[in-house]
């Protein structure tokens, strides 16, 4: 009896133990956010555990119910899921499958484990997991890897990838491909004027327009601020580049309406390179299209230009020049020449203008006209300009000490250099360092400096002028010159451009303009300097109309320091 009681107690304790284990497993399963289908092949039974209610709204109590699960997934997954859920896949111990649910934005993962004994399956567990969230994240990541989020067009990398694939196929299929690079004109002005958000909105609207144009023979990418690429397979008929560009221009005839109510008109330029004529690999094609796009911009707005070999050669030459210029900066291969300016009445030396020269490896002097434009385009003007400032001021301090000269040193300042935040402080520091009186220094700026942010530019001019430095407006008459805006400018001197002086003797209307400039400037209290005076006749005329100062080959060409020094010794 005792023995029986003992066995009963044992059995009960085992049952209790099993109960609590079962509860534990149930709890673990139901809180795991997964559902499990457990199949016992020997007992031919099936049970579902875990969080099944969040997966199915039907009961699964035997094998045939598994059909119901298969019916919930999209057609493309049905076959594989059937194989996984039913017992055909006995060759694999582990298997998993991701399925999208029919008509829902939901993904399930089915992971199957089969337990074998002596080569035969005895048990199987299918774990079902909701992977919608990670799928979505993956999709977003993939989208970001391939697409530009602002416009929904391809990004640069993906464009290159697809274009490369197109080129590979084009080789065997004898197809041609055109790559077009499109870039808005003056986008910076739009961005500066309306703000970055409006700029983005504009780019987005244009991107959507491009997207609507696409079909299976075209791809497009938004690659940075306002630059788009398009590639067109077999560009003929209404897929020809000319036709597509005309469609784009038609769209640009109408404004883009932005959310803030602004209506913006834009213009753009495009460059085209073609496979296989221009290049046979995607990066080179894109590169060439970009280079011609910049050339198109030089022709004006809304221009389309096709690749021509000489354009690329120019580009490479420029690259070469840029590299040489960089080297010249690091090797300090520049010198300053000085051109005198004289008072037209007294004939006294009023001052000198410092003009840069690049002494190349062979000692040849390269004139600034050959490299200043490139230096401005590439930003190299900033280090070059800093060198000019320091060199000029340093030399001026030496002359002042030696020759006690009483003259002004004029220094040319580029827009990019002037715009820099540290420009004013650096300038003041240099005057301090070399102990030069600010009133002996004159900065020559051109109207291009004034184009950007007029108020800010003028504010800076005031700071410079208040410090005592003179400001001269260079090349007057060549830009958007208008006498009316001169009034508000804190300047001291105005330089009448050589183009006026060239024709002033023979052309009556130039005479009228020149005379009105001189008299108006006088009324405003500024000094005048006439540039490029080459003949006695010009000199006499300018003196007669009371132009204050004369600069030009007639009185002195730009000269090296030694020559200027001997001139000062002579005068002194
Ligand atoms: P710019 O400031 O208008 O300088 C006057 C230019 O006209 C100089 O050319 C000068 O040599 C030339 N010139 C003066 N008188 C006559 C004349 O009677 N007849 C003729 N045919 N030409 C005359 P340069 O030295 O070749 O300089 C060209 C331009 O390069 C300058 O025009 C200026 O815009 C720029 N530049 C020169 N040095 C610098 C510099 O240090 N910094 C910056 N940012 N630009 C500079
Ligand atoms: Ca000048
Ligand atoms: Ca000038």
XYZ file of N, CA, C and O in Angstrom, residues 427-527:
404
model
N 43.086 91.808 -43.871
C 43.592 93.039 -44.461
C 44.087 93.999 -43.359
O 45.211 94.536 -43.428
N 43.277 94.172 -42.336
C 43.661 95.071 -41.236
C 44.931 94.561 -40.535
O 45.825 95.332 -40.194
N 44.995 93.223 -40.368
C 46.172 92.626 -39.714
C 47.448 92.914 -40.510
O 48.507 93.188 -39.930
N 47.319 92.847 -41.850
C 48.502 93.077 -42.688
C 48.999 94.519 -42.546
O 50.210 94.772 -42.447
N 48.050 95.471 -42.521
C 48.443 96.881 -42.395
C 49.133 97.117 -41.060
O 50.120 97.854 -40.950
N 48.604 96.435 -40.062
C 49.168 96.522 -38.715
C 50.590 95.941 -38.720
O 51.537 96.554 -38.258
N 50.696 94.732 -39.304
C 51.968 94.006 -39.321
C 53.067 94.820 -40.005
O 54.204 94.891 -39.522
N 52.747 95.442 -41.159
C 53.785 96.159 -41.906
C 53.773 97.661 -41.636
O 54.500 98.415 -42.286
N 52.912 98.034 -40.667
C 52.854 99.451 -40.274
C 52.610 100.382 -41.462
O 53.330 101.367 -41.671
N 51.599 100.046 -42.253
C 51.255 100.881 -43.402
C 49.987 101.670 -43.075
O 49.043 101.120 -42.505
N 50.007 102.935 -43.439
C 48.846 103.784 -43.187
C 47.703 103.377 -44.131
O 47.902 103.356 -45.350
N 46.503 103.073 -43.586
C 45.396 102.627 -44.439
C 45.093 103.601 -45.583
O 44.691 103.165 -46.666
N 45.335 104.879 -45.384
C 44.965 105.847 -46.430
C 45.865 105.729 -47.678
O 45.553 106.283 -48.727
N 46.972 105.002 -47.555
C 47.860 104.793 -48.702
C 47.461 103.587 -49.549
O 48.097 103.298 -50.565
N 46.456 102.869 -49.088
C 46.050 101.647 -49.806
C 44.679 101.847 -50.436
O 43.770 102.412 -49.832
N 44.570 101.374 -51.678
C 43.285 101.455 -52.386
C 42.925 100.064 -52.903
O 43.765 99.390 -53.494
N 41.684 99.647 -52.660
C 41.247 98.349 -53.174
C 40.440 98.564 -54.443
O 39.506 99.371 -54.448
N 40.808 97.858 -55.506
C 40.024 97.951 -56.738
C 39.052 96.784 -56.788
O 39.467 95.619 -56.826
N 37.777 97.133 -56.763
C 36.771 96.070 -56.888
C 35.993 96.302 -58.178
O 35.893 97.431 -58.657
N 35.447 95.233 -58.711
C 34.632 95.394 -59.926
C 33.163 95.241 -59.550
O 32.839 94.825 -58.432
N 32.315 95.537 -60.516
C 30.884 95.449 -60.228
C 30.443 94.025 -59.889
O 29.421 93.840 -59.250
N 31.230 93.028 -60.299
C 30.845 91.647 -59.998
C 30.791 91.413 -58.483
O 30.069 90.543 -58.013
N 31.557 92.214 -57.747
C 31.520 92.104 -56.279
C 30.140 92.520 -55.757
O 29.624 91.973 -54.785
N 29.536 93.481 -56.459
C 28.284 94.063 -55.964
C 27.053 93.236 -56.326
O 25.973 93.442 -55.790
N 27.237 92.289 -57.233
C 26.069 91.575 -57.755
C 25.373 90.732 -56.690
O 24.165 90.731 -56.585
N 26.172 90.055 -55.859
C 25.579 89.065 -54.970
C 24.582 89.596 -53.952
O 23.402 89.601 -54.175
N 25.106 90.029 -52.820
C 24.204 90.548 -51.806
C 24.583 92.008 -51.573
O 25.454 92.311 -50.763
N 23.937 92.869 -52.310
C 24.325 94.272 -52.362
C 24.485 94.885 -50.960
O 25.510 95.497 -50.653
N 23.460 94.690 -50.103
C 23.488 95.339 -48.776
C 24.689 94.886 -47.958
O 25.367 95.687 -47.320
N 24.926 93.560 -48.002
C 26.034 93.020 -47.211
C 27.378 93.524 -47.738
O 28.271 93.861 -46.960
N 27.476 93.573 -49.070
C 28.721 94.034 -49.689
C 28.988 95.482 -49.283
O 30.107 95.845 -48.897
N 27.952 96.300 -49.337
C 28.098 97.719 -49.022
C 28.473 97.902 -47.545
O 29.330 98.722 -47.199
N 27.866 97.079 -46.694
C 28.174 97.171 -45.265
C 29.672 96.928 -45.032
O 30.336 97.637 -44.284
N 30.192 95.918 -45.722
C 31.606 95.573 -45.593
C 32.471 96.724 -46.131
O 33.513 97.052 -45.557
N 32.027 97.317 -47.264
C 32.781 98.438 -47.835
C 32.889 99.576 -46.821
O 33.932 100.213 -46.689
N 31.777 99.792 -46.102
C 31.782 100.852 -45.087
C 32.831 100.581 -44.005
O 33.557 101.481 -43.587
N 32.896 99.318 -43.567
C 33.870 98.956 -42.519
C 35.286 99.262 -43.012
O 36.111 99.830 -42.291
N 35.543 98.900 -44.281
C 36.881 99.095 -44.849
C 37.189 100.588 -44.996
O 38.264 101.074 -44.638
N 36.192 101.319 -45.484
C 36.372 102.765 -45.718
C 36.524 103.516 -44.387
O 37.353 104.427 -44.268
N 35.736 103.088 -43.392
C 35.831 103.735 -42.074
C 37.225 103.543 -41.476
O 37.686 104.339 -40.669
N 37.885 102.467 -41.849
C 39.233 102.201 -41.342
C 40.244 103.125 -42.025
O 41.365 103.284 -41.555
N 39.828 103.729 -43.145
C 40.700 104.683 -43.824
C 41.192 104.223 -45.185
O 41.836 104.978 -45.914
N 40.889 102.978 -45.540
C 41.341 102.444 -46.830
C 40.457 103.008 -47.948
O 39.254 103.185 -47.759
N 41.094 103.281 -49.118
C 40.321 103.817 -50.250
C 39.696 102.679 -51.042
O 40.248 101.577 -51.108
N 38.564 102.991 -51.655
C 37.923 101.976 -52.495
C 37.685 102.531 -53.889
O 37.186 103.647 -54.050
N 38.098 101.726 -54.872
C 37.998 102.173 -56.248
C 37.119 101.199 -57.030
O 37.241 99.979 -56.872
N 36.207 101.725 -57.840
C 35.364 100.866 -58.666
C 36.018 100.724 -60.036
O 36.119 101.685 -60.794
N 36.465 99.482 -60.303
C 37.288 99.196 -61.487
C 36.413 98.898 -62.708
O 35.251 98.513 -62.562
N 36.964 99.054 -63.877
C 36.305 98.663 -65.133
C 34.924 99.280 -65.298
O 34.023 98.641 -65.849
N 34.725 100.501 -64.819
C 33.390 101.081 -64.887
C 32.959 101.228 -66.341
O 33.691 101.750 -67.177
N 31.733 100.771 -66.606
C 31.215 100.876 -67.967
C 31.134 99.526 -68.654
O 30.550 99.403 -69.723
N 31.684 98.495 -68.028
C 31.665 97.189 -68.691
C 30.582 96.273 -68.134
O 30.145 95.351 -68.795
N 30.146 96.503 -66.923
C 29.163 95.592 -66.314
C 27.771 96.148 -66.441
O 27.375 96.652 -67.489
N 27.031 96.084 -65.334
C 25.666 96.611 -65.391
C 25.664 98.078 -64.975
O 24.669 98.616 -64.512
N 26.825 98.696 -65.163
C 27.087 100.072 -64.736
C 25.881 100.990 -64.879
O 25.327 101.140 -65.952
N 25.541 101.557 -63.772
C 24.497 102.567 -63.860
C 24.914 103.676 -62.911
O 25.351 103.425 -61.792
N 24.807 104.876 -63.423
C 25.256 105.996 -62.597
C 24.377 106.140 -61.361
O 24.822 106.623 -60.332
N 23.113 105.653 -61.478
C 22.189 105.886 -60.365
C 22.600 105.136 -59.089
O 22.442 105.641 -57.993
N 23.158 103.926 -59.213
C 23.492 103.211 -57.984
C 24.792 103.699 -57.353
O 25.085 103.417 -56.197
N 25.557 104.467 -58.131
C 26.838 104.955 -57.613
C 26.655 105.788 -56.346
O 27.501 105.794 -55.453
N 25.518 106.478 -56.301
C 25.274 107.414 -55.206
C 25.376 106.750 -53.833
O 25.930 107.306 -52.909
N 24.855 105.548 -53.748
C 24.819 104.904 -52.442
C 26.091 104.151 -52.102
O 26.167 103.519 -51.045
N 27.067 104.194 -52.981
C 28.254 103.369 -52.747
C 29.356 104.116 -51.992
O 29.699 105.240 -52.360
N 29.913 103.487 -50.971
C 31.007 104.142 -50.241
C 32.331 103.963 -50.995
O 33.181 103.174 -50.584
N 32.478 104.663 -52.120
C 33.729 104.538 -52.857
C 34.457 105.881 -52.901
O 33.887 106.926 -52.558
N 35.726 105.841 -53.301
C 36.519 107.071 -53.395
C 36.881 107.378 -54.829
O 37.066 108.519 -55.198
N 37.036 106.281 -55.614
C 37.581 106.455 -56.956
C 36.773 105.634 -57.953
O 36.252 104.569 -57.604
N 36.679 106.129 -59.173
C 36.021 105.365 -60.224
C 36.966 105.271 -61.416
O 37.525 106.280 -61.848
N 37.169 104.040 -61.904
C 38.075 103.862 -63.036
C 37.265 103.664 -64.305
O 36.495 102.701 -64.423
N 37.452 104.603 -65.250
C 36.717 104.508 -66.506
C 37.421 103.476 -67.387
O 38.632 103.575 -67.642
N 36.677 102.487 -67.824
C 37.278 101.363 -68.533
C 37.929 101.774 -69.854
O 37.500 102.707 -70.529
N 38.954 100.993 -70.190
C 39.731 101.232 -71.408
C 38.853 101.255 -72.662
O 39.154 101.985 -73.622
N 37.768 100.471 -72.650
C 36.928 100.409 -73.852
C 36.352 101.787 -74.208
O 36.149 102.088 -75.392
N 36.105 102.655 -73.207
C 35.643 104.019 -73.488
C 36.767 104.850 -74.087
O 36.593 105.580 -75.044
N 37.956 104.701 -73.461
C 39.091 105.515 -73.886
C 39.470 105.182 -75.334
O 39.814 106.044 -76.118
N 39.359 103.881 -75.675
C 39.707 103.426 -77.029
C 38.950 104.195 -78.117
O 39.490 104.447 -79.187
N 37.676 104.500 -77.835
C 36.851 105.083 -78.907
C 36.495 106.545 -78.677
O 35.829 107.154 -79.518
N 36.949 107.069 -77.550
C 36.447 108.396 -77.153
C 36.813 109.514 -78.135
O 36.093 110.505 -78.253
N 37.918 109.349 -78.859
C 38.326 110.413 -79.770
C 37.441 110.439 -81.017
O 37.050 111.492 -81.493
N 37.109 109.240 -81.500
C 36.374 109.185 -82.771
C 34.864 109.075 -82.628
O 34.144 109.348 -83.565
N 34.410 108.632 -81.487
C 32.981 108.359 -81.367
C 32.281 109.373 -80.461
O 32.581 109.487 -79.281
N 31.338 110.076 -81.085
C 30.704 111.177 -80.356
C 29.889 110.693 -79.156
O 29.917 111.298 -78.086
N 29.168 109.576 -79.346
C 28.317 109.118 -78.233
C 29.182 108.660 -77.057
O 28.818 108.849 -75.889
N 30.353 108.097 -77.348
C 31.258 107.727 -76.244
C 31.708 108.995 -75.510
O 31.842 109.005 -74.283
N 31.923 110.041 -76.297
C 32.325 111.318 -75.669
C 31.251 111.806 -74.696
O 31.544 112.182 -73.567
N 29.993 111.737 -75.162
C 28.881 112.196 -74.313
C 28.856 111.394 -73.013
O 28.763 111.953 -71.917
N 28.961 110.075 -73.188
C 28.903 109.216 -71.985
C 30.081 109.517 -71.064
O 29.920 109.710 -69.857
N 31.292 109.578 -71.631
C 32.483 109.790 -70.812
C 32.391 111.125 -70.057
O 32.687 111.199 -68.864
N 31.954 112.143 -70.776
C 31.861 113.445 -70.124
C 30.823 113.433 -69.006
O 31.043 114.006 -67.935
N 29.686 112.748 -69.247
C 28.680 112.745 -68.179
C 29.153 111.901 -66.996
O 28.861 112.213 -65.845
N 29.904 110.840 -67.266
C 30.454 110.050 -66.139
C 31.368 110.951 -65.306
O 31.236 111.041 -64.080
N 32.295 111.637 -65.999
C 33.277 112.450 -65.260
C 32.583 113.542 -64.433
O 32.885 113.717 -63.245
N 31.594 114.209 -65.040
C 30.987 115.312 -64.285
C 30.127 114.792 -63.137
O 30.102 115.372 -62.056
N 29.418 113.704 -63.399
C 28.587 113.118 -62.339
C 29.453 112.646 -61.174
O 29.153 112.896 -60.009
N 30.554 111.967 -61.494
C 31.435 111.428 -60.459
C 32.036 112.582 -59.641
O 32.190 112.492 -58.421
N 32.340 113.645 -60.324
C 32.884 114.811 -59.635
C 31.872 115.358 -58.629
O 32.204 115.666 -57.490
N 30.600 115.427 -59.096
C 29.540 115.924 -58.215
C 29.392 115.035 -56.986
O 29.101 115.504 -55.899
N 29.563 113.744 -57.194
C 29.426 112.808 -56.067
C 30.640 112.866 -55.139
O 30.636 112.280 -54.053
N 31.684 113.566 -55.602
C 32.864 113.747 -54.749
C 33.901 112.647 -54.902
O 34.804 112.519 -54.072
N 33.781 111.821 -55.927
C 34.788 110.775 -56.129
C 35.849 111.264 -57.111
O 35.629 112.172 -57.897
N 36.993 110.555 -57.076
C 38.079 110.832 -58.013
C 37.874 109.987 -59.273
O 37.314 108.891 -59.177
